[in-house]
mmCIF file of C-alpha atoms in Angstrom:
data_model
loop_
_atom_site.group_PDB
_atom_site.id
_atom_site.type_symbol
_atom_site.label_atom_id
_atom_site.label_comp_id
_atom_site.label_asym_id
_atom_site.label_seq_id
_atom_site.Cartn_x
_atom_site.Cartn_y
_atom_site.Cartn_z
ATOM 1 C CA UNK A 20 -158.187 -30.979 188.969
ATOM 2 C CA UNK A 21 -156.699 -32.724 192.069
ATOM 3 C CA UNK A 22 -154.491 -30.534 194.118
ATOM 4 C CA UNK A 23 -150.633 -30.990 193.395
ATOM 5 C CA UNK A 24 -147.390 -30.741 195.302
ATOM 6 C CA UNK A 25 -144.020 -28.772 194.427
ATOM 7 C CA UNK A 26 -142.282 -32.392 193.888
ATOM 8 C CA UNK A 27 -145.396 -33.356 191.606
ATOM 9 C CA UNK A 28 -145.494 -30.140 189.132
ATOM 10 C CA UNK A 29 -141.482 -30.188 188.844
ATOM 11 C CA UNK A 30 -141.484 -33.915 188.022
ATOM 12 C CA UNK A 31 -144.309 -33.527 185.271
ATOM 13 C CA UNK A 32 -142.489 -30.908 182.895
ATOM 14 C CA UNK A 33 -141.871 -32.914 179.492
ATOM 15 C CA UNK A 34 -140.295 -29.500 177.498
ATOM 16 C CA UNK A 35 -137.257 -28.711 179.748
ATOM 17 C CA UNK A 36 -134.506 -30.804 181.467
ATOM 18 C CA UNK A 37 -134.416 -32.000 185.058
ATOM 19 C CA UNK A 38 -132.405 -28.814 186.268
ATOM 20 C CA UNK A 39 -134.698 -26.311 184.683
ATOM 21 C CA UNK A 40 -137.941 -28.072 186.265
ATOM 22 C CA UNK A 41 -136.041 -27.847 189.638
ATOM 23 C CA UNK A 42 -135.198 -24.281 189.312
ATOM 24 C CA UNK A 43 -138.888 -22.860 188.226
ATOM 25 C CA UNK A 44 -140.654 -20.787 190.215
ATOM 26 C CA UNK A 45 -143.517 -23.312 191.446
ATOM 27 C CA UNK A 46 -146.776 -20.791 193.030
ATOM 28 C CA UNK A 47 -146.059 -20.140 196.768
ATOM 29 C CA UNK A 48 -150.327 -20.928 197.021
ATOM 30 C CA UNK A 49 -150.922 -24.112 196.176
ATOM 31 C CA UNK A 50 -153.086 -24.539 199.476
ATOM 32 C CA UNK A 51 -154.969 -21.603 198.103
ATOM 33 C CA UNK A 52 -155.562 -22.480 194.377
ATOM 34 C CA UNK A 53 -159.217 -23.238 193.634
ATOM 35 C CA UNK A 54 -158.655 -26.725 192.676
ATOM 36 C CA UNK A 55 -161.896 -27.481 192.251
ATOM 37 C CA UNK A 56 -162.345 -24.896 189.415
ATOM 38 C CA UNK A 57 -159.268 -25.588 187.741
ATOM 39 C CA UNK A 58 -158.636 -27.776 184.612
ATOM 40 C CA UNK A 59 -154.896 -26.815 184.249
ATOM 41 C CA UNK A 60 -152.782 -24.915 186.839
ATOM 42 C CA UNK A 61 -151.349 -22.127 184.964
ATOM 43 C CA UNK A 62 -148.957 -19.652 186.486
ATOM 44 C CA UNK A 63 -146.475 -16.792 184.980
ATOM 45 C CA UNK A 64 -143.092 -16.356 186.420
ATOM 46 C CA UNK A 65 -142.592 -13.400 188.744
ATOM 47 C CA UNK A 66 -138.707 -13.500 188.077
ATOM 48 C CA UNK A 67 -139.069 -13.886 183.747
ATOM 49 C CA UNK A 68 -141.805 -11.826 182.344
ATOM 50 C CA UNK A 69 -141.852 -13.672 179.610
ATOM 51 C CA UNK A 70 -142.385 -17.566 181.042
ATOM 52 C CA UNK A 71 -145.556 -18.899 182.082
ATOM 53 C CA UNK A 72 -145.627 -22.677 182.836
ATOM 54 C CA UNK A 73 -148.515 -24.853 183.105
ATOM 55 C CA UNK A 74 -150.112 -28.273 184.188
ATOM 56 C CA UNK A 75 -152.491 -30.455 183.234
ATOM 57 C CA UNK A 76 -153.379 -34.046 182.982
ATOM 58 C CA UNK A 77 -152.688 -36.254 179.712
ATOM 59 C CA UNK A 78 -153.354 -40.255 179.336
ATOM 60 C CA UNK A 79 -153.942 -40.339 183.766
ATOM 61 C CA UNK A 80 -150.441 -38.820 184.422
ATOM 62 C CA UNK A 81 -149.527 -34.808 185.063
ATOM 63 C CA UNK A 82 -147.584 -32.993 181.828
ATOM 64 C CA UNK A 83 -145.930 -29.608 182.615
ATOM 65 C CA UNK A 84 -145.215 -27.327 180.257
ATOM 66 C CA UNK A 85 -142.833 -24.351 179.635
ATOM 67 C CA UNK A 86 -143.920 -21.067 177.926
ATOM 68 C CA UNK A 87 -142.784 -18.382 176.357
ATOM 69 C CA UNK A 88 -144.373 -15.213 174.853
ATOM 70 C CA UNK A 89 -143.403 -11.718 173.919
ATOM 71 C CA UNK A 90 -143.060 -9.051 176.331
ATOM 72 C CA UNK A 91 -143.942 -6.645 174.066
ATOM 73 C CA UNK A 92 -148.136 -6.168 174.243
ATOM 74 C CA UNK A 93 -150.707 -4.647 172.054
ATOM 75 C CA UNK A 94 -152.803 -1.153 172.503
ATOM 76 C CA UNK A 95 -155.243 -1.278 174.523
ATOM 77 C CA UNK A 96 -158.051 -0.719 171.982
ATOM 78 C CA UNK A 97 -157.014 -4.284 170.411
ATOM 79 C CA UNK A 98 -158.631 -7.030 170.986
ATOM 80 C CA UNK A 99 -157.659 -11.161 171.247
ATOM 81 C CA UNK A 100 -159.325 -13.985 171.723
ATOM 82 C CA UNK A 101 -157.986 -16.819 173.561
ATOM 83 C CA UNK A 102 -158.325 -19.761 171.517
ATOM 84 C CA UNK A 103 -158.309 -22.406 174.663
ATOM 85 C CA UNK A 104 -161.408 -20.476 176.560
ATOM 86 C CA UNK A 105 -162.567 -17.780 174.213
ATOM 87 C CA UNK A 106 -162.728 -15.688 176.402
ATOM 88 C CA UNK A 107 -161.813 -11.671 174.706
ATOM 89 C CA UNK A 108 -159.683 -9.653 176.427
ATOM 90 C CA UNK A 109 -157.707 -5.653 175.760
ATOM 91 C CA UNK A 110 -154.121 -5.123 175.242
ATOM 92 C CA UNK A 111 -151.477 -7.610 176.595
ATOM 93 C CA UNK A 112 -154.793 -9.783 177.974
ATOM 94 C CA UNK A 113 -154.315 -12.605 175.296
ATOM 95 C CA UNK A 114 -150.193 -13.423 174.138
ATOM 96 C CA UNK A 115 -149.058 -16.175 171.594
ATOM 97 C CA UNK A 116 -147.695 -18.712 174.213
ATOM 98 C CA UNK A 117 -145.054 -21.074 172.613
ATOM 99 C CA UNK A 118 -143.883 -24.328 174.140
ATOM 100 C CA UNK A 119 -140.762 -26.064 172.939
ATOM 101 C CA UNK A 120 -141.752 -29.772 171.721
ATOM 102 C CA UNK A 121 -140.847 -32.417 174.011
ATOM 103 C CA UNK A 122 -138.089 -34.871 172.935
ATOM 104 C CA UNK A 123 -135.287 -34.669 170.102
ATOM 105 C CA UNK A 124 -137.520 -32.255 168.267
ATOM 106 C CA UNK A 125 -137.387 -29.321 171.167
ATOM 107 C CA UNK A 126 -133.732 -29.821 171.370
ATOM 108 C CA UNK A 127 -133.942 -29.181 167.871
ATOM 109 C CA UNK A 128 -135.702 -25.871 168.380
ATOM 110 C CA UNK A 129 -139.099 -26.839 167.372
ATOM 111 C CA UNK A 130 -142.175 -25.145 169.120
ATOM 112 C CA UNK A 131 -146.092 -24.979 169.181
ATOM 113 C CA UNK A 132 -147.764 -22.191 169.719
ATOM 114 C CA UNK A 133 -151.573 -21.213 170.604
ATOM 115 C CA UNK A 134 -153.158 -18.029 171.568
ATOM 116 C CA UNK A 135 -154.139 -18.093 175.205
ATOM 117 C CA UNK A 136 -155.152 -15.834 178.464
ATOM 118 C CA UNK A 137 -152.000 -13.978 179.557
ATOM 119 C CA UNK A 138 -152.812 -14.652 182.992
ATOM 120 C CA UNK A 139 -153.500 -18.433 182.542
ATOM 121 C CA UNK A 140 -157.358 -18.199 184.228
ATOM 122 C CA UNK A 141 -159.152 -19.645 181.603
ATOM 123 C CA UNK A 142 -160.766 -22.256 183.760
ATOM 124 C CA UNK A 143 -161.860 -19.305 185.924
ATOM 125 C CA UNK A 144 -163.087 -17.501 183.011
ATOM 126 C CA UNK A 145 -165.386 -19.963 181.723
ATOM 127 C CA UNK A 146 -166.850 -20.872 185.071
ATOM 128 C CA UNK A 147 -167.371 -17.374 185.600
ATOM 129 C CA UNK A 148 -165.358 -16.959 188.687
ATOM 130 C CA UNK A 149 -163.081 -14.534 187.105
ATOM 131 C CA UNK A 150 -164.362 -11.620 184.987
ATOM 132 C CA UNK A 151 -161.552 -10.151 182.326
ATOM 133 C CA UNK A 152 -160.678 -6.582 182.682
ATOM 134 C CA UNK A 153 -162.761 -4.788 180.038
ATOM 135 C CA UNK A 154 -162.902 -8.061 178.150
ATOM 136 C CA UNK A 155 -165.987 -10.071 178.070
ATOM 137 C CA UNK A 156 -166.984 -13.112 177.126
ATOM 138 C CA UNK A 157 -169.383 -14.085 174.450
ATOM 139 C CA UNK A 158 -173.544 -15.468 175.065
ATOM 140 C CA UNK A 159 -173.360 -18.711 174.365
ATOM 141 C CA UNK A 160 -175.720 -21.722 173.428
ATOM 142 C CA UNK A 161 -173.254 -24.322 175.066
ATOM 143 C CA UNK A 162 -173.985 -25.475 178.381
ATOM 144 C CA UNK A 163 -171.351 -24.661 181.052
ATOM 145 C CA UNK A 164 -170.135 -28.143 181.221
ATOM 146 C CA UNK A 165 -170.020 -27.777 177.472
ATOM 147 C CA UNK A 166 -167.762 -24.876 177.477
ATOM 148 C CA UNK A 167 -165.456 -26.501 180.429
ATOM 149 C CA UNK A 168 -165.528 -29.760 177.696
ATOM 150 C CA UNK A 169 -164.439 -27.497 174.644
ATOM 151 C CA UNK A 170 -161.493 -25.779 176.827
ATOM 152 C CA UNK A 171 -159.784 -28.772 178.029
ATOM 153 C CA UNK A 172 -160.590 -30.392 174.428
ATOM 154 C CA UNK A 173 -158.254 -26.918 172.865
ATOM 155 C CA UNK A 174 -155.690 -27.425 175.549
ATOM 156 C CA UNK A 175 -155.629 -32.112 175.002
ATOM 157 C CA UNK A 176 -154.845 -30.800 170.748
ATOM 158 C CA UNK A 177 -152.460 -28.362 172.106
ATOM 159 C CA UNK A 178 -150.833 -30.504 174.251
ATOM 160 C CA UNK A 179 -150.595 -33.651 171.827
ATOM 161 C CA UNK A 180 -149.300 -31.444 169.495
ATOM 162 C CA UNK A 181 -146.025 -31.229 171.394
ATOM 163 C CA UNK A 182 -145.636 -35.294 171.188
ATOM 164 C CA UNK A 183 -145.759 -34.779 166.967
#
C-alpha cells in the first residue's frame, strides 16, 4: 500500500458523514507505518474502545471504513480465528467488527460484519512481521504471496459487501 495523508484517509470514509470523517482520530504515525507491508491501514480509536477504522483500496481509489465491535471480550482459553488473515488468536485477540453499509441502506441501520484481528495487523501477521500473543498461525501449503492474495481477496468480499 502507498503511504497516505490525514486529508486522504478522512476523504475516503464511504460509512459515515463528512463531520464524522473529520472528527476521527487519524494515527499520529503515518511516517512510521510499514507501508510496504501493509494491504489495509487499520487502526482502533484510543478515545472509543469500541471503533476501529480502516483503509484500503477498491476499483484504484481509497475506501475508509468505520467499525464497531463489542467491548466485552472472551476468556482467555477461547480461541478465534480471523476470517480476513487466519491468523488464531486468545481472548479479546479476534472481535466481530461491523461496518454500517454505505448509502441509504446505513442510514437505514444496515451493517456487515466479519470476524477480524482486534488489533487490525493482519497484513503483519501473514508476512510474519508480527507474531500474535499466544496465538499462532497455521502451516500452510500456500505460498506467502498466496496468503497476502487470499487476505486482501476476504477483505475486496467484505468490502463490496457494503455497496449491496
Amino acid at each position: 500500500m502507498r503511504p497516505l495523508t490525514e486529508q486522504e484517509i478522512r476523504d475516503s470514509f464511504i460509512n459515515c458523514s463528512k463531520g464524522e470523517a473529520k472528527r476521527l482520530a487519524v494515527p499520529r504515525d503515518l511516517d512510521e507505518r510499514p507501508w510496504d507491508d501493509l494491504d489495509f491501514l487499520g487502526w482502533r480509536d484510543p478515545g472509543a474502545p469500541d471503533r476501529s477504522y480502516l483503509v484500503t483500496e477498491r476499483q484504484g481509489r481509497h475506501v475508509g471504513v468505520t467499525l464497531r465491535f463489542p467491548a466485552s471480550q472472551r476468556g482467555f482459553l477461547h480461541r478465534s480465528m480471523c476470517s480476513l488473515c487466519l491468523t488464531t488468536h486468545p481472548g479479546g485477540g479476534v472481535s466481530l467488527m461491523t461496518a454500517r453499509k454505505a448509502g441509504a441502506a446505513g442510514r437505514e441501520g444496515n451493517s456487515v460484519g466479519l470476524y477480524m484481528c482486534t488489533d487490525l495487523a493482519c497484513s503483519l501477521y501473514v508476512r510474519g512481521k508480527k507474531v500474535p500473543e499466544s496465538g499462532g498461525r497455521f502451516e500452510e501449503s500456500l505460498t506467502l504471496e498466496e496468503q497476502i492474495a487470499r487476505t486482501a481477496g476476504n477483505l475486496a468480499a467484505f468490502v463490496e459487501k457494503l455497496y449491496d
